[in-house]
Short mmCIF file of C-alpha atoms in Angstrom, two decimals:
data_model
loop_
_atom_site.label_atom_id
_atom_site.label_comp_id
_atom_site.label_asym_id
_atom_site.label_seq_id
_atom_site.Cartn_x
_atom_site.Cartn_y
_atom_site.Cartn_z
CA UNK F 1 26.80 -98.71 77.77
CA UNK F 2 28.91 -95.74 76.62
CA UNK F 3 31.93 -96.71 78.66
CA UNK F 4 32.62 -100.10 77.03
CA UNK F 5 32.28 -98.62 73.57
CA UNK F 6 34.70 -95.84 74.42
CA UNK F 7 37.08 -98.36 75.92
CA UNK F 8 37.02 -100.53 72.80
CA UNK F 9 37.53 -97.47 70.61
CA UNK F 10 40.60 -96.56 72.61
CA UNK F 11 42.36 -99.91 72.00
CA UNK F 12 45.65 -99.19 70.15
CA UNK F 13 44.79 -101.25 67.05
CA UNK F 14 46.99 -99.04 64.89
CA UNK F 15 49.89 -100.08 67.15
CA UNK F 16 48.97 -103.74 67.54
CA UNK F 17 48.51 -104.38 63.81
CA UNK F 18 52.13 -103.51 62.86
CA UNK F 19 53.37 -105.73 65.70
CA UNK F 20 51.25 -108.65 64.51
CA UNK F 21 52.42 -108.10 60.92
CA UNK F 22 56.04 -108.16 62.07
CA UNK F 23 55.36 -111.30 64.11
CA UNK F 24 53.88 -113.11 61.12
CA UNK F 25 56.78 -112.07 58.90
CA UNK F 26 59.42 -113.09 61.44
CA UNK F 27 57.81 -116.51 61.90
CA UNK F 28 57.35 -117.18 58.19
CA UNK F 29 59.59 -119.62 56.34
CA UNK F 30 62.84 -118.53 54.79
CA UNK F 31 61.41 -118.38 51.27
CA UNK F 32 58.47 -116.17 52.27
CA UNK F 33 60.69 -114.00 54.46
CA UNK F 34 63.08 -113.40 51.56
CA UNK F 35 60.26 -112.50 49.17
CA UNK F 36 58.62 -110.15 51.66
CA UNK F 37 61.83 -108.66 53.05
CA UNK F 38 61.97 -105.60 50.77
CA UNK F 39 58.25 -104.70 51.20
CA UNK F 40 58.58 -105.13 54.96
CA UNK F 41 61.75 -103.01 54.93
CA UNK F 42 60.05 -100.23 52.98
CA UNK F 43 56.99 -100.25 55.22
CA UNK F 44 59.01 -100.24 58.44
CA UNK F 45 61.22 -97.48 57.05
CA UNK F 46 58.23 -95.25 56.31
CA UNK F 47 56.73 -95.77 59.76
CA UNK F 48 60.01 -95.00 61.53
CA UNK F 49 60.72 -92.01 59.29
CA UNK F 50 57.24 -90.57 59.94
CA UNK F 51 57.91 -90.34 63.67
CA UNK F 52 61.44 -89.05 63.20
CA UNK F 53 60.29 -86.35 60.76
CA UNK F 54 57.58 -85.22 63.14
CA UNK F 55 60.10 -84.81 65.98
CA UNK F 56 62.59 -83.05 63.68
CA UNK F 57 59.98 -80.60 62.40
CA UNK F 58 58.89 -79.92 65.96
CA UNK F 59 62.47 -79.03 66.89
CA UNK F 60 62.83 -76.91 63.75
CA UNK F 61 59.63 -74.96 64.46
CA UNK F 62 60.79 -74.27 68.02
CA UNK F 63 64.16 -73.04 66.75
CA UNK F 64 62.60 -70.82 64.07
CA UNK F 65 60.04 -69.46 66.52
CA UNK F 66 62.82 -68.48 68.90
CA UNK F 67 64.93 -66.52 66.42
CA UNK F 68 62.66 -65.38 63.56
CA UNK F 69 59.84 -62.87 63.51
CA UNK F 70 56.37 -64.25 62.89
CA UNK F 71 56.05 -62.61 59.47
CA UNK F 72 59.46 -63.68 58.15
CA UNK F 73 59.35 -65.75 54.92
CA UNK F 74 62.27 -67.81 56.27
CA UNK F 75 59.77 -69.75 58.38
CA UNK F 76 58.64 -71.45 55.20
CA UNK F 77 62.08 -71.75 53.62
CA UNK F 78 63.78 -73.31 56.65
CA UNK F 79 61.03 -75.58 57.96
CA UNK F 80 62.64 -78.66 56.40
CA UNK F 81 62.81 -79.86 52.82
CA UNK F 82 64.40 -82.55 50.70
CA UNK F 83 67.59 -82.79 52.77
CA UNK F 84 65.70 -83.34 56.00
CA UNK F 85 63.45 -85.90 54.30
CA UNK F 86 66.42 -87.78 52.83
CA UNK F 87 68.29 -87.82 56.13
CA UNK F 88 65.37 -89.28 58.05
CA UNK F 89 64.59 -91.76 55.31
CA UNK F 90 68.17 -93.02 55.55
CA UNK F 91 68.00 -93.19 59.34
CA UNK F 92 64.65 -94.93 59.12
CA UNK F 93 66.05 -97.48 56.65
CA UNK F 94 68.96 -98.32 58.97
CA UNK F 95 66.72 -98.69 62.02
CA UNK F 96 64.19 -100.73 60.05
CA UNK F 97 66.98 -103.06 58.88
CA UNK F 98 68.15 -103.57 62.47
CA UNK F 99 64.58 -104.19 63.60
CA UNK F 100 63.73 -106.74 60.90
CA UNK F 101 66.98 -108.68 61.20
CA UNK F 102 66.79 -108.81 64.98
CA UNK F 103 63.17 -109.94 64.89
CA UNK F 104 64.08 -112.93 62.72
CA UNK F 105 66.38 -114.24 65.43
CA UNK F 106 64.20 -113.25 68.37
CA UNK F 107 62.80 -116.10 70.51
CA UNK F 108 59.05 -116.35 70.98
CA UNK F 109 59.53 -115.50 74.66
CA UNK F 110 60.41 -111.93 73.66
CA UNK F 111 57.21 -111.22 71.74
CA UNK F 112 55.05 -110.67 74.83
CA UNK F 113 57.54 -107.93 75.75
CA UNK F 114 57.05 -106.30 72.36
CA UNK F 115 53.26 -106.51 72.65
CA UNK F 116 53.54 -105.02 76.13
CA UNK F 117 55.67 -102.27 74.60
CA UNK F 118 52.89 -101.45 72.13
CA UNK F 119 50.36 -101.18 74.96
CA UNK F 120 52.93 -99.22 76.97
CA UNK F 121 53.25 -96.66 74.18
CA UNK F 122 49.47 -96.25 74.09
CA UNK F 123 49.17 -95.92 77.87
CA UNK F 124 52.12 -93.55 78.19
CA UNK F 125 50.78 -91.43 75.34
CA UNK F 126 47.39 -91.05 77.03
CA UNK F 127 48.94 -90.32 80.44
CA UNK F 128 51.38 -87.74 79.05
CA UNK F 129 48.67 -86.16 76.92
CA UNK F 130 46.53 -85.51 79.99
CA UNK F 131 49.45 -84.14 82.02
CA UNK F 132 50.73 -81.87 79.25
CA UNK F 133 47.36 -80.58 78.04
CA UNK F 134 47.24 -77.63 80.49
CA UNK F 135 50.74 -76.51 79.49
CA UNK F 136 51.34 -77.21 75.79
CA UNK F 137 49.77 -75.51 72.78
CA UNK F 138 46.94 -77.72 71.54
CA UNK F 139 48.21 -77.95 67.97
CA UNK F 140 51.63 -79.16 69.17
CA UNK F 141 50.40 -81.42 71.99
CA UNK F 142 50.32 -84.76 70.10
CA UNK F 143 53.80 -84.27 68.63
CA UNK F 144 55.28 -83.18 71.98
CA UNK F 145 53.65 -86.15 73.70
CA UNK F 146 55.07 -88.63 71.19
CA UNK F 147 58.54 -87.10 71.36
CA UNK F 148 58.69 -87.30 75.15
CA UNK F 149 57.56 -90.93 75.43
CA UNK F 150 60.16 -92.42 73.05
CA UNK F 151 63.13 -92.36 75.42
CA UNK F 152 61.48 -93.75 78.58
CA UNK F 153 59.52 -96.51 76.80
CA UNK F 154 62.50 -97.56 74.67
CA UNK F 155 64.74 -97.59 77.75
CA UNK F 156 62.36 -99.78 79.74
CA UNK F 157 61.90 -102.13 76.78
CA UNK F 158 65.68 -102.37 76.30
CA UNK F 159 66.16 -103.30 79.95
CA UNK F 160 63.46 -105.96 79.66
CA UNK F 161 65.11 -107.39 76.53
CA UNK F 162 68.50 -107.45 78.26
CA UNK F 163 67.01 -109.29 81.22
CA UNK F 164 65.35 -111.77 78.89
CA UNK F 165 68.63 -112.37 77.02
CA UNK F 166 70.39 -113.11 80.30
CA UNK F 167 67.59 -115.41 81.46
CA UNK F 168 67.26 -117.54 78.31
CA UNK F 169 69.61 -120.52 77.83
CA UNK F 170 72.66 -119.89 75.67
CA UNK F 171 75.20 -122.12 73.90
CA UNK F 172 78.17 -123.13 76.06
CA UNK F 173 81.20 -121.29 74.67
CA UNK F 174 83.67 -121.44 77.58
CA UNK F 175 87.24 -122.42 76.61
CA UNK F 176 86.43 -122.07 72.92
CA UNK F 177 88.30 -119.63 70.74
CA UNK F 178 86.28 -116.93 69.05
CA UNK F 179 86.78 -118.42 65.58
CA UNK F 180 85.87 -121.90 66.85
CA UNK F 181 82.71 -120.54 68.49
CA UNK F 182 81.65 -118.93 65.22
CA UNK F 183 82.39 -122.04 63.16
CA UNK F 184 80.49 -124.28 65.57
CA UNK F 185 77.40 -122.16 66.23
CA UNK F 186 77.01 -119.78 63.30
CA UNK F 187 74.08 -121.05 61.20
CA UNK F 188 74.81 -121.98 57.63
CA UNK F 189 73.73 -119.44 55.05
CA UNK F 190 70.55 -120.19 53.13
CA UNK F 191 71.24 -118.92 49.64
CA UNK F 192 72.78 -115.63 48.74
CA UNK F 193 69.86 -113.37 49.64
CA UNK F 194 70.30 -110.00 51.27
CA UNK F 195 68.26 -111.10 54.27
CA UNK F 196 70.41 -114.22 54.80
CA UNK F 197 73.57 -112.07 54.76
CA UNK F 198 72.25 -109.71 57.43
CA UNK F 199 70.94 -112.61 59.51
CA UNK F 200 74.40 -114.15 59.59
CA UNK F 201 75.89 -110.81 60.67
CA UNK F 202 73.37 -110.56 63.50
CA UNK F 203 74.00 -114.16 64.54
CA UNK F 204 77.77 -113.54 64.54
CA UNK F 205 77.29 -110.50 66.79
CA UNK F 206 75.13 -112.55 69.18
CA UNK F 207 77.65 -115.40 69.32
CA UNK F 208 80.46 -112.90 69.91
CA UNK F 209 78.50 -111.33 72.75
CA UNK F 210 77.83 -114.68 74.43
CA UNK F 211 81.44 -115.83 73.89
CA UNK F 212 82.86 -112.63 75.41
CA UNK F 213 80.64 -112.72 78.48
CA UNK F 214 81.14 -116.43 79.18
CA UNK F 215 84.93 -116.35 78.75
CA UNK F 216 85.54 -113.12 80.67
CA UNK F 217 86.30 -114.99 83.91
CA UNK F 218 88.02 -117.95 82.27
CA UNK F 219 90.62 -115.77 80.54
CA UNK F 220 91.86 -113.69 83.44
CA UNK F 221 94.30 -111.64 81.39
CA UNK F 222 91.46 -110.43 79.15
CA UNK F 223 88.64 -110.67 81.68
CA UNK F 224 87.64 -107.01 81.97
CA UNK F 225 87.94 -106.15 78.25
CA UNK F 226 85.99 -109.28 77.27
CA UNK F 227 83.25 -108.57 79.80
CA UNK F 228 83.06 -104.97 78.63
CA UNK F 229 82.83 -106.12 75.00
CA UNK F 230 80.05 -108.55 75.86
CA UNK F 231 78.01 -106.01 77.78
CA UNK F 232 78.49 -103.34 75.12
CA UNK F 233 77.30 -105.70 72.39
CA UNK F 234 74.29 -106.70 74.45
CA UNK F 235 73.31 -103.13 75.30
CA UNK F 236 73.85 -101.93 71.73
CA UNK F 237 71.90 -104.73 70.07
CA UNK F 238 69.00 -104.83 72.51
CA UNK F 239 68.93 -101.04 72.77
CA UNK F 240 68.87 -100.67 68.98
CA UNK F 241 66.02 -103.18 68.74
CA UNK F 242 64.00 -101.38 71.43
CA UNK F 243 64.70 -97.94 69.93
CA UNK F 244 63.72 -99.02 66.41
CA UNK F 245 60.59 -100.80 67.64
CA UNK F 246 59.33 -97.83 69.68
CA UNK F 247 60.18 -95.48 66.81
CA UNK F 248 58.06 -97.62 64.50
CA UNK F 249 55.13 -97.49 66.93
CA UNK F 250 55.47 -93.74 67.34
CA UNK F 251 55.56 -93.34 63.56
CA UNK F 252 52.37 -95.38 63.21
CA UNK F 253 50.73 -93.19 65.85
CA UNK F 254 51.95 -90.03 64.08
CA UNK F 255 50.50 -91.18 60.75
CA UNK F 256 47.20 -91.99 62.42
CA UNK F 257 47.17 -88.55 64.02
CA UNK F 258 47.82 -86.89 60.67
CA UNK F 259 45.00 -88.87 59.11
CA UNK F 260 42.57 -87.83 61.85
CA UNK F 261 43.64 -84.18 61.50
CA UNK F 262 43.15 -84.26 57.73
CA UNK F 263 39.68 -85.78 58.07
CA UNK F 264 38.70 -83.07 60.56
CA UNK F 265 39.88 -80.37 58.17
CA UNK F 266 37.87 -81.91 55.35
CA UNK F 267 34.74 -82.17 57.51
CA UNK F 268 35.09 -78.63 58.87
CA UNK F 269 32.64 -76.14 57.24
#
């Protein structure tokens, strides 16, 4: 009877809940999405920044431990302050904006990939934790594990999203000029909200990507540059979505780990 309980306790609910919240927000109507955009942006920013700050502080501790003596007061002074916090908050805000805007235009077929990514983060974290435990200092093990899983999981998720984008049907843009393609397929703006502005930018980038890839062979004089532009846009957009999404999951895991550590300190005699 102990095994099922342990299995249920190990389910990554702290990773699944943010994904479900993002799914509900992305599927909500335009009015609700506009009202909830700023709270969702702030929440996603804090989750992404939490993981980024943990990785930055890990790098800073390693650098200080390599060059400074253990008793030096510069360990405390250089461990990262307001400037580091501001930099990662700004980075987190940019990644959160990319994530939220891309999710609004994401087809439902992509959401199983994102859910699989959340489970992949949990599985990779457990596997890496077991492999690194004999080699890494116990206090640094969770942070090292999270830092090492970001790149591989985000890369695999980006490849899956690229494959999905190539597999899904797209508007036929062959023999259309770029301006004509935008005028015909760019959705009309719904009000002057900040979210609507960013959604139109994302839609324009997606139409440009599809137009470049479809017309690369038709326009022989510009074939290679157009194909390169299309592939670059696809890799950048899908890669940014995957990177931001995995960063958000890692940040949620980092916050959960900090909460567990604080509770253990409070319960310790």
